[in-house]
């Protein structure tokens, strides 16, 4: 398991904490841009030839330009008519007022090839990871012990641990436990292994939009069946929005107060608002459950706990708290936001996630679980344990001397990941060696702020991306996220299921003008 | 019947022929802003009290502000997720590239009350008007004679008549006849009569978006059933987009060439493109019929007629030509565009509309048909004739001395409408008197450029409008458009039906800052 941040990591692109950053900034906590540095500019990477081999679409760069233009226009029209949209970051009101300043979400024009075996493997892992999160979250001591060194060097994790301790002290019971997770994977090109990048237990983004991308791709493949020669049925059905909405509704039902609503905790100026609106609109349409949207600051100003434990915000009783904010230090600019977080945690509302689910998603816990015999503390089923372990990449603490030695010798085979959310970028290549040597010399506590991870080399493949109405032929890498939901009331597990997927594809080369450098798009997959 | 222009009259707001005008400019050819001038600024018009009386929603201006805010936010989210969008006129690329620069369509927050009897009356008239258009269009001499004086003073109508003559000369047969019409009505407040403003036989806009407004209103009324106390079932189901798409598909089937496509003739820089995309997307999704979009200039450059009469544009054979341009002089900036129009008319493709359907929709023909005993030339069914006549407002030619005398005596009860498409505005009040007196004095042919029409006074009612993400409390008037489709192959009538509706609501008062002065929105209706 990995970092908790799964939504938009805005703080990295804009250190002044402005919120109008790009939607698809490379996640600081993932392996996502692994071989970016190693690629020569303006030439396709060597591995693209390899990638084409297993791509049944052959090379989409060779699509006839007239056909390409038709495909792009149809895709753009489709996005506009079907709400596959985001707020345009160039327009001021697009993050605060729905319906104004909309632009289509950045997309891959055609789905990305993916082997069926690894797809099935990823789906099968979903309920097992759900169960693991739930079990780990119940072991308060394990969480506190595992994160004790991180606590000293990371103020943010420290504040989360304080809230967690307080809940342990007052013996807070969470009978109804709701997790809406997303486990992110990459396919290592050499070994063809599906390796986990991280498990997100808070604020998983794109469940609202990713299902639309799959629909779009199925529609294009079906309308252009002849010239493309592809089978739309090989794009797996993706019902991420309705599945998440269904489980939110089930949780609301368990809370058992017909007048209560779902509280969506949002960032101010959220340009990915339509992704969230799809969930709440589906919740209303399918289940007649009402939701309200509030920032942490608003919750602090308008929220209170009634004597029976009920959370009330703006005079509405809250059944379920669904976090789409609160996962990164930037979300807590003052004590008001922390007060709001504590208020929610102390209430009887169902938290998605609770503080213990949130902490279970940290990279440090992911690394601890990868140690020998740790999974066995939480799960009995040996087959499940083996399946989980199969997808673990190498993960080490910096107090593991052998691992550090190894990484200094082979820096290109490792990534250093900062534990702190929303902090600096991952460290790659020679920088790994230099940083490790500096930390050894200084002998400081700072090493606790990092974990070491095996560097994953995904296939680089030619692809066609569409952003801001413009079509780009690029070489890219992909990351597969599997959404999953878990809902339990006391001993009864109500839901434990895979809930669709998110494919994100990111440019791995810079184009001549540097225009497209580094941007990422929403994608879907084509089973091979 | 009235003017042919039914889409966006851009030339009036921007005489330099730029295309980025407002979507909802008051139609120059209609009665739409009847009592605009007579209203004192910043105070509700007297008639609003009358209007409230028959409005079951009571006064929407009195809706509690918290509820109002929720309704507006929900409406804005709904529009974004469901493609109820237009190109933002403030953004340059929004008329040329789909998916960029989108903003929600201007809408009424809640549907507008409308009496069920008049609604039924308007629906019943639809197939009768369809039949009338078809019959009149077959009488080439009637069209030429009726428009002979207009021809002398209006270069645009003259060019259309030339094409029509040429087709008569070569004996052009149109076995398959397709009409997608919209008949526009206002409800006269004093008499409660449903009176026709005009019948549009070319380029009827908003069939793609208006059905979405009805869905939106049904959704809001259903979600806010308790606080609003309204019944969502009283908003008539509106399937305008799918009905028009269905009939386009039927026409395509009659053409009987599986490889042929539908040609949508478009204006360059069309910001109402999503309205059109809804039709063609539905055509593709429901019937697997492909369409292409071309401007008149492109058709001139890329089009040709094969020896068998087939129209080919950009190497595609054309089954059906659907005009969303070509109805106003501004659409023909050079001879190229006229060549394209002639090329299409000469081909064997099904025209929607043919030149004779187009001419049948002119105001002069509408006025001629309103004369005693003229309808009888075209229709046999006396009940149908009576029904049509019931909805005719008073219509007179300027060579009718009694009518002119009457209008000089009672200018406030008349409107002068310029025959010429896309020309100046309608003339109201004292200006009617002055213009008539001037024309009498000059004794020029210019009088043939106008028709006189009874001025209709619709009820003014309080309403809440949303434009560009901003909510306005206004007083407004409404115009009801009934979409209808007619398809005939030789003697077989394949379709003759009502196809949904468009309610347009337009501000009748100026607000303090003048911000909202004159703007119009898409609306739906609530049967009372």
Coordinates of C-alpha atoms in Angstrom, one line a residue, chain A:
Chain A
X1 CA 0.0 0.0 0.0
X2 CA 1.2 3.5 -0.5
X3 CA 0.5 7.1 -0.2
X4 CA -2.9 8.4 0.8
X5 CA -3.0 11.2 -1.7
X6 CA -4.9 10.1 -4.7
X7 CA -6.6 13.2 -5.9
X8 CA -4.8 16.2 -7.4
X9 CA -1.5 17.0 -5.9
X10 CA -1.6 20.7 -6.4
X11 CA 1.0 21.8 -4.0
X12 CA 3.9 20.6 -6.1
X13 CA 3.2 22.6 -9.2
X14 CA 2.2 25.7 -7.3
X15 CA 4.3 26.1 -4.1
X16 CA 2.3 29.2 -3.3
X17 CA -0.7 27.0 -2.6
X18 CA -2.8 28.4 -5.4
X19 CA -5.4 25.9 -6.5
X20 CA -5.6 26.4 -10.2
X21 CA -3.0 23.9 -11.1
X22 CA -3.1 21.2 -13.8
X23 CA -5.4 18.3 -13.2
X24 CA -2.9 15.8 -14.2
X25 CA 0.3 16.7 -12.5
X26 CA 2.4 13.6 -12.1
X27 CA 1.7 12.1 -8.8
X28 CA 4.7 12.8 -6.5
X29 CA 4.2 9.5 -4.7
X30 CA 4.2 7.1 -7.6
X31 CA 6.6 5.6 -10.0
X32 CA 4.6 7.3 -12.8
X33 CA 7.3 9.0 -14.7
X34 CA 9.9 6.3 -14.3
X35 CA 11.9 6.5 -17.5
X36 CA 11.2 10.1 -18.4
X37 CA 14.8 11.2 -17.9
X38 CA 16.3 8.4 -19.9
X39 CA 14.5 9.2 -23.1
X40 CA 16.3 11.2 -25.8
X41 CA 14.2 14.2 -27.0
X42 CA 12.3 14.0 -30.2
X43 CA 12.9 10.4 -30.9
X44 CA 10.7 7.4 -30.1
X45 CA 12.1 5.4 -27.2
X46 CA 13.6 2.0 -28.1
X47 CA 10.9 0.1 -26.2
X48 CA 8.2 1.5 -28.4
X49 CA 8.9 -1.2 -30.9
X50 CA 8.5 -3.8 -28.2
X51 CA 5.2 -2.2 -27.2
X52 CA 3.8 -2.1 -30.7
X53 CA 4.3 -5.9 -30.8
X54 CA 1.7 -6.6 -28.2
X55 CA -0.6 -3.8 -29.4
X56 CA -3.4 -5.2 -31.6
X57 CA -4.1 -1.7 -32.8
X58 CA -0.7 -1.7 -34.4
X59 CA 0.7 1.8 -34.2
X60 CA -2.0 4.5 -33.8
X61 CA 0.5 7.0 -35.1
X62 CA 0.1 5.4 -38.5
X63 CA -3.7 6.0 -38.7
X64 CA -4.6 7.8 -41.9
X65 CA -4.8 11.5 -41.2
X66 CA -8.4 11.8 -42.5
X67 CA -9.6 9.0 -40.3
X68 CA -7.7 10.4 -37.4
X69 CA -9.4 13.8 -37.8
X70 CA -12.8 12.2 -37.8
X71 CA -12.0 10.2 -34.7
X72 CA -10.8 13.2 -32.9
X73 CA -13.8 15.3 -33.8
X74 CA -16.2 12.5 -32.8
X75 CA -14.4 12.0 -29.5
X76 CA -14.6 15.8 -28.8
X77 CA -18.3 15.9 -29.5
X78 CA -18.9 12.8 -27.4
X79 CA -17.1 14.3 -24.4
X80 CA -19.1 17.5 -24.6
X81 CA -22.5 15.8 -24.9
X82 CA -21.8 13.2 -22.2
X83 CA -20.3 15.4 -19.4
X84 CA -16.7 14.1 -19.7
X85 CA -15.5 17.6 -18.7
X86 CA -13.3 19.5 -16.3
X87 CA -13.0 23.2 -15.4
X88 CA -10.7 25.0 -17.7
X89 CA -7.7 26.1 -15.6
X90 CA -7.3 29.2 -17.8
X91 CA -10.7 30.5 -16.7
X92 CA -11.2 32.0 -13.3
X93 CA -14.7 30.9 -12.4
X94 CA -14.3 27.4 -13.7
X95 CA -13.4 26.0 -10.2
X96 CA -16.1 27.7 -8.3
X97 CA -19.3 27.8 -10.5
X98 CA -20.5 24.7 -12.3
X99 CA -21.6 25.1 -15.9
X100 CA -19.1 27.8 -16.8
X101 CA -15.6 27.5 -18.2
X102 CA -15.9 23.8 -19.2
X103 CA -13.4 22.0 -21.4
X104 CA -13.3 18.3 -22.3
X105 CA -11.1 16.1 -20.0
X106 CA -7.8 15.2 -21.5
X107 CA -8.2 11.8 -23.0
X108 CA -6.4 9.1 -25.0
X109 CA -8.1 8.8 -28.4
X110 CA -8.1 5.0 -28.3
X111 CA -7.8 2.5 -25.4
X112 CA -4.5 1.2 -24.3
X113 CA -3.7 -2.5 -24.8
X114 CA -3.5 -4.5 -21.6
X115 CA -3.1 -8.3 -21.1
X116 CA -6.2 -10.0 -19.9
X117 CA -4.4 -12.2 -17.4
X118 CA -3.0 -9.2 -15.5
X119 CA -6.4 -7.4 -15.8
X120 CA -8.1 -10.3 -14.1
X121 CA -5.3 -10.5 -11.5
X122 CA -5.8 -6.8 -10.7
X123 CA -9.6 -7.3 -10.3
X124 CA -9.1 -10.3 -8.1
X125 CA -6.8 -8.4 -5.8
X126 CA -9.5 -5.7 -5.1
X127 CA -11.5 -7.5 -2.4
X128 CA -8.4 -8.9 -0.8
X129 CA -6.8 -5.4 -0.4
X130 CA -10.2 -4.1 0.9
X131 CA -10.1 -6.8 3.6
X132 CA -6.4 -6.1 4.4
X133 CA -7.1 -2.3 4.9
X134 CA -9.9 -3.1 7.2
X135 CA -7.9 -5.6 9.3
X136 CA -4.8 -3.3 9.5
X137 CA -7.0 -0.3 10.5
X138 CA -8.2 -2.3 13.5
X139 CA -4.7 -2.6 14.8
X140 CA -4.1 0.8 16.3
X141 CA -0.8 -0.2 17.9
X142 CA 0.6 -1.4 14.6
X143 CA -0.3 1.9 12.9
X144 CA 1.2 4.0 15.7
X145 CA 4.4 1.8 15.9
X146 CA 4.9 1.7 12.1
X147 CA 4.6 5.4 11.8
X148 CA 6.4 6.4 15.0
X149 CA 9.7 7.4 13.2
X150 CA 7.7 9.2 10.4
X151 CA 5.9 11.1 13.0
X152 CA 9.1 12.8 14.1
X153 CA 10.0 14.2 10.7
X154 CA 6.6 14.7 9.1
X155 CA 4.3 17.2 10.8
X156 CA 1.3 16.2 8.6
X157 CA 1.4 12.5 9.5
X158 CA 2.1 13.5 13.0
X159 CA -1.2 15.5 13.2
X160 CA -3.1 12.5 11.7
X161 CA -1.5 10.2 14.3
X162 CA -2.6 12.6 17.1
X163 CA -6.2 12.4 15.9
X164 CA -5.8 8.6 15.7
X165 CA -4.4 8.4 19.3
X166 CA -7.2 10.5 20.6
X167 CA -9.8 8.2 19.0
X168 CA -8.0 5.2 20.6
X169 CA -8.0 7.0 24.0
X170 CA -11.7 7.7 24.0
X171 CA -12.4 4.2 22.7
X172 CA -14.2 5.6 19.6
X173 CA -16.2 2.8 17.9
X174 CA -16.7 2.7 14.2
X175 CA -19.4 0.1 13.7
X176 CA -20.0 1.0 10.1
X177 CA -16.8 1.1 8.1
X178 CA -16.7 2.4 4.5
X179 CA -13.8 2.4 2.1
X180 CA -13.8 3.6 -1.4
X181 CA -10.3 2.7 -2.5
X182 CA -8.2 2.7 -5.6
X183 CA -5.2 0.4 -6.0
X184 CA -2.7 1.6 -8.7
X185 CA -0.5 -0.7 -10.7
X186 CA 2.1 -0.7 -13.4
X187 CA 3.0 -3.5 -15.7
X188 CA 6.8 -4.1 -15.6
X189 CA 7.9 -4.5 -19.2
X190 CA 10.7 -6.9 -18.6
X191 CA 9.0 -9.3 -16.2
X192 CA 5.4 -8.7 -17.4
X193 CA 4.5 -8.5 -13.7
X194 CA 1.7 -6.5 -12.4
X195 CA 3.2 -4.4 -9.6
X196 CA 1.4 -2.2 -7.1
X197 CA 2.4 1.5 -7.0
X198 CA 0.2 2.4 -4.1
X199 CA -3.2 1.8 -2.5
X200 CA -5.2 5.0 -2.1
X201 CA -7.6 4.9 0.8
X202 CA -8.7 8.6 0.7
X203 CA -10.2 10.8 -2.0
X204 CA -9.7 8.5 -4.9
X205 CA -10.3 10.7 -8.0
X206 CA -11.8 9.9 -11.4
X207 CA -14.4 7.3 -10.5
X208 CA -16.9 9.8 -11.9
X209 CA -15.1 10.4 -15.2
X210 CA -13.2 7.2 -16.0
X211 CA -16.3 5.1 -16.7
X212 CA -17.2 7.7 -19.4
X213 CA -13.8 7.3 -21.1
X214 CA -14.5 3.6 -21.4
X215 CA -18.0 4.4 -22.9
X216 CA -16.3 6.8 -25.3
X217 CA -13.8 4.2 -26.4
X218 CA -16.4 1.6 -26.9
X219 CA -18.5 4.0 -28.9
X220 CA -15.5 4.9 -31.2
X221 CA -14.5 1.3 -31.7
X222 CA -18.0 0.4 -32.6
X223 CA -18.6 3.3 -35.0
X224 CA -15.2 2.8 -36.7
X225 CA -15.2 -1.0 -36.5
X226 CA -14.1 -1.4 -40.1
X227 CA -11.3 1.0 -40.5
X228 CA -9.9 0.3 -37.0
X229 CA -10.5 -3.4 -37.0
X230 CA -11.0 -3.5 -33.3
X231 CA -13.7 -5.1 -31.1
X232 CA -15.4 -2.7 -28.8
X233 CA -16.3 -5.6 -26.5
X234 CA -12.7 -5.9 -25.5
X235 CA -12.9 -2.6 -23.6
X236 CA -14.1 -3.8 -20.2
X237 CA -17.4 -2.3 -19.0
X238 CA -16.6 0.3 -16.5
X239 CA -19.3 1.3 -14.0
X240 CA -17.1 3.1 -11.5
X241 CA -19.5 6.1 -10.9
X242 CA -22.6 4.0 -10.3
X243 CA -20.8 1.4 -8.2
X244 CA -19.3 4.0 -5.9
X245 CA -22.7 5.7 -5.7
X246 CA -24.4 2.4 -5.0
X247 CA -22.1 1.7 -2.0
X248 CA -22.4 5.3 -0.7
X249 CA -26.2 4.7 -0.8
X250 CA -25.8 1.4 1.0
X251 CA -23.7 3.1 3.7
X252 CA -26.4 5.9 4.0
X253 CA -29.0 3.2 4.4
X254 CA -27.0 1.6 7.2
X255 CA -26.8 4.9 9.0
X256 CA -30.6 4.7 9.0
X257 CA -31.7 8.3 9.2
X258 CA -34.0 9.2 6.2
X259 CA -33.4 13.0 6.8
X260 CA -29.6 12.7 6.8
X261 CA -27.4 13.6 3.8
X262 CA -24.0 12.7 2.4
X263 CA -21.3 15.3 3.1
X264 CA -18.7 15.7 0.4
X265 CA -15.6 17.4 1.8
X266 CA -14.2 19.4 -1.1
X267 CA -11.2 21.7 -1.8
X268 CA -12.0 25.3 -2.6
X269 CA -11.7 26.0 -6.3
X270 CA -12.0 22.3 -7.4
X271 CA -11.7 22.1 -11.2
X272 CA -12.2 18.4 -11.2
X273 CA -15.7 19.1 -9.7
X274 CA -17.6 17.2 -12.5
X275 CA -15.8 14.0 -11.5
X276 CA -17.4 14.5 -8.1
X277 CA -20.7 15.7 -9.4
X278 CA -21.1 12.5 -11.4
X279 CA -21.0 10.5 -8.1
X280 CA -23.5 12.8 -6.2
X281 CA -25.8 13.1 -9.2
X282 CA -25.9 9.4 -9.6
X283 CA -26.5 9.0 -5.9
X284 CA -29.5 11.3 -6.2
X285 CA -30.9 9.8 -9.5
X286 CA -30.5 6.2 -8.5
X287 CA -31.0 6.3 -4.8
X288 CA -32.7 9.7 -4.0
X289 CA -29.9 10.4 -1.5
X290 CA -29.1 14.1 -1.2
X291 CA -25.5 15.3 -0.7
X292 CA -24.0 18.7 0.2
X293 CA -20.5 20.0 -0.6
X294 CA -18.4 21.8 2.0
X295 CA -14.8 22.8 2.4
X296 CA -13.0 21.9 5.7
X297 CA -13.2 25.6 6.6
X298 CA -16.9 25.7 6.1
X299 CA -17.4 22.5 8.1
X300 CA -15.5 24.1 10.9
X301 CA -17.7 27.2 10.7
X302 CA -21.0 25.5 10.2
X303 CA -20.6 22.1 11.9
X304 CA -21.4 20.8 15.4
X305 CA -22.0 17.5 17.2
X306 CA -25.3 16.9 18.8
X307 CA -25.6 15.2 22.2
X308 CA -26.3 11.8 20.5
X309 CA -23.1 12.1 18.4
X310 CA -24.9 13.3 15.2
X311 CA -22.8 15.6 13.0
X312 CA -24.7 18.6 11.8
X313 CA -23.3 20.9 9.1
X314 CA -25.4 23.9 8.0
X315 CA -28.3 22.4 9.9
X316 CA -28.2 19.1 7.9
X317 CA -27.6 15.8 9.7
X318 CA -24.7 13.9 8.1
X319 CA -25.0 10.2 7.5
X320 CA -21.8 9.7 5.5
X321 CA -18.7 11.9 5.1
X322 CA -17.0 11.4 1.7
X323 CA -13.6 13.0 1.6
X324 CA -12.4 14.6 -1.6
X325 CA -10.1 16.9 0.3
X326 CA -8.0 16.5 3.5
X327 CA -5.4 14.2 2.2
X328 CA -2.5 16.6 1.9
X329 CA -0.9 19.4 4.1
X330 CA -2.1 22.0 1.7
X331 CA -5.7 21.2 2.6
X332 CA -5.0 22.4 6.2
X333 CA -3.8 26.0 5.9
X334 CA -4.9 26.8 9.4
X335 CA -6.1 25.2 12.7
X336 CA -9.7 25.6 11.4
X337 CA -9.3 22.8 9.0
X338 CA -7.8 20.5 11.6
X339 CA -10.7 21.3 14.0
X340 CA -13.1 20.3 11.2
X341 CA -11.3 17.0 10.7
X342 CA -11.4 16.2 14.4
X343 CA -15.1 17.2 14.7
X344 CA -15.9 14.8 11.9
X345 CA -13.8 12.0 13.3
X346 CA -15.5 12.4 16.7
X347 CA -19.0 12.3 15.3
X348 CA -21.2 9.2 14.7
X349 CA -21.2 9.9 10.9
X350 CA -19.7 7.2 8.7
X351 CA -16.3 8.4 7.5
X352 CA -15.0 7.5 4.1
X353 CA -12.3 7.1 5.2
X354 CA -11.9 7.0 9.0
X355 CA -8.6 8.2 10.4
X356 CA -7.4 4.6 10.7
X357 CA -8.3 3.8 7.0
X358 CA -6.5 7.0 6.0
X359 CA -3.3 6.0 7.9
X360 CA -3.4 2.5 6.5
X361 CA -2.9 4.0 3.1
X362 CA 0.4 5.7 3.9
X363 CA 3.5 4.6 2.1
X364 CA 5.3 3.7 5.3
X365 CA 2.5 1.2 6.1
X366 CA 2.8 -0.2 2.5
X367 CA 6.5 -0.7 3.1
X368 CA 5.9 -2.4 6.4
X369 CA 3.3 -4.8 5.0
X370 CA 5.8 -5.8 2.4
X371 CA 8.2 -7.1 5.0
X372 CA 8.3 -10.9 5.6
X373 CA 5.6 -12.3 7.9
X374 CA 3.7 -9.0 8.3
X375 CA 0.7 -9.8 6.0
X376 CA 0.3 -13.0 8.1
X377 CA -0.6 -10.9 11.1
X378 CA -3.7 -9.6 9.4
X379 CA -4.9 -12.3 7.0
X380 CA -5.4 -16.0 7.4
X381 CA -6.0 -17.1 3.8
X382 CA -2.7 -18.2 2.5
X383 CA -3.8 -18.0 -1.1
X384 CA -4.8 -14.4 -0.6
X385 CA -1.5 -13.6 1.1
X386 CA 0.4 -15.1 -1.9
X387 CA -1.7 -13.1 -4.3
X388 CA -1.0 -9.9 -2.5
X389 CA 2.7 -10.6 -2.3
X390 CA 2.9 -11.3 -6.0
X391 CA 2.0 -7.7 -6.8
X392 CA 4.3 -6.1 -4.2
X393 CA 7.3 -4.3 -5.7
X394 CA 10.5 -4.3 -3.6
X395 CA 9.9 -1.9 -0.7
X396 CA 12.5 -1.0 1.9
X397 CA 13.0 1.3 4.9
X398 CA 16.1 3.5 4.9
X399 CA 17.2 1.8 8.1
X400 CA 17.6 -1.4 6.1
X401 CA 21.4 -1.2 5.6
X402 CA 21.5 -3.9 2.9
X403 CA 18.8 -2.2 0.9
X404 CA 20.5 1.2 1.1
X405 CA 23.8 -0.4 0.0
X406 CA 22.0 -2.0 -2.9
X407 CA 20.4 1.2 -4.0
X408 CA 23.7 3.1 -3.9
X409 CA 25.2 0.4 -6.1
X410 CA 22.2 0.3 -8.5
X411 CA 20.5 3.7 -8.2
X412 CA 18.8 3.4 -11.6
X413 CA 16.8 0.4 -10.3
X414 CA 15.3 2.3 -7.4
X415 CA 13.0 5.2 -6.6
X416 CA 13.2 7.2 -3.3
X417 CA 9.7 8.2 -2.3
X418 CA 9.1 11.0 0.3
X419 CA 6.7 9.8 2.9
X420 CA 5.3 13.3 3.3
X421 CA 2.1 13.9 1.3
X422 CA 2.2 16.7 -1.2
X423 CA 5.9 17.2 -0.6
X424 CA 8.7 17.0 -3.1
X425 CA 9.0 14.7 -6.1
X426 CA 10.2 11.2 -6.2
X427 CA 13.9 10.8 -6.5
X428 CA 15.4 8.9 -9.5
X429 CA 18.7 7.8 -10.9
X430 CA 22.0 9.3 -9.7
X431 CA 20.0 11.5 -7.4
X432 CA 19.0 8.4 -5.4
X433 CA 22.7 7.6 -4.8
X434 CA 23.6 11.2 -3.9
X435 CA 20.7 11.6 -1.5
X436 CA 21.4 8.3 0.2
X437 CA 25.1 9.1 0.6
X438 CA 24.3 12.5 2.0
X439 CA 21.8 11.1 4.5
X440 CA 24.3 8.5 5.6
X441 CA 26.9 11.2 6.2
X442 CA 24.6 13.5 8.1
X443 CA 23.1 10.6 10.1
X444 CA 20.0 12.6 10.6
X445 CA 16.4 11.5 11.3
X446 CA 15.6 12.7 7.8
X447 CA 15.9 9.2 6.4
X448 CA 12.6 8.3 8.1
X449 CA 10.9 10.7 5.7
X450 CA 11.7 8.4 2.7
X451 CA 11.1 4.8 1.6
X452 CA 13.0 3.0 -1.1
X453 CA 11.1 1.3 -3.8
X454 CA 12.0 -0.9 -6.7
X455 CA 11.9 1.1 -9.9
X456 CA 9.3 -0.2 -12.3
X457 CA 9.8 0.1 -16.0
X458 CA 6.5 0.0 -17.8
X459 CA 6.3 -0.4 -21.6
X460 CA 6.5 2.8 -23.6
X461 CA 4.0 2.8 -26.5
X462 CA 2.9 5.1 -29.2
X463 CA -0.4 6.7 -28.5
X464 CA -2.7 9.6 -29.6
X465 CA -3.8 12.0 -26.9
X466 CA -6.3 14.8 -27.0
X467 CA -6.1 17.8 -24.7
X468 CA -7.7 21.2 -25.0
X469 CA -9.1 20.3 -28.4
X470 CA -5.7 19.5 -29.8
X471 CA -4.4 16.1 -30.9
X472 CA -0.9 14.9 -30.0
X473 CA 1.0 11.9 -31.2
X474 CA 3.1 10.9 -28.3
X475 CA 4.9 8.0 -26.6
X476 CA 3.5 7.2 -23.3
X477 CA 3.3 4.9 -20.3
X478 CA 0.2 3.8 -18.4
X479 CA -0.9 3.2 -14.9
X480 CA -4.0 1.1 -14.1
X481 CA -6.1 1.9 -11.1
X482 CA -8.7 -0.5 -9.8
X483 CA -11.5 1.1 -7.8
X484 CA -13.0 -1.0 -5.0
X485 CA -15.5 -0.6 -2.2
X486 CA -15.8 -2.1 1.2
X487 CA -18.7 -1.7 3.6
X488 CA -19.1 -3.4 6.9
X489 CA -21.6 -3.0 9.7
X490 CA -20.3 -4.7 12.8
X491 CA -19.7 -8.3 11.8
X492 CA -21.7 -8.1 8.5
X493 CA -19.7 -7.4 5.3
X494 CA -22.3 -5.6 3.1
X495 CA -20.0 -4.8 0.1
X496 CA -16.6 -6.0 -0.8
X497 CA -16.1 -5.6 -4.6
X498 CA -14.2 -4.3 -7.5
X499 CA -15.8 -1.1 -8.8
X500 CA -14.4 -0.4 -12.2
X501 CA -11.1 1.1 -13.2
X502 CA -9.1 4.1 -14.2
X503 CA -6.4 4.0 -16.8
X504 CA -4.1 7.0 -16.8
X505 CA -1.7 7.4 -19.7
X506 CA 1.2 9.9 -19.5
X507 CA 3.5 11.3 -22.1
X508 CA 7.0 9.8 -21.6
X509 CA 8.8 11.9 -24.2
X510 CA 8.9 15.6 -24.8
X511 CA 7.7 16.8 -28.2
X512 CA 9.7 19.3 -30.1
X513 CA 8.1 22.5 -28.7
X514 CA 7.9 20.9 -25.2
X515 CA 4.2 21.7 -25.3
X516 CA 3.1 18.2 -24.4
X517 CA 5.9 17.5 -22.0
X518 CA 4.7 15.5 -19.1
X519 CA 1.0 15.7 -19.5
X520 CA -1.3 12.9 -18.6
X521 CA -4.8 11.8 -19.8
X522 CA -7.7 9.6 -18.9
X523 CA -7.6 6.3 -20.8
X524 CA -9.3 2.9 -20.8
X525 CA -8.0 -0.5 -21.7
X526 CA -8.3 -3.0 -24.5
X527 CA -7.8 -6.6 -23.4
X528 CA -5.3 -8.7 -25.4

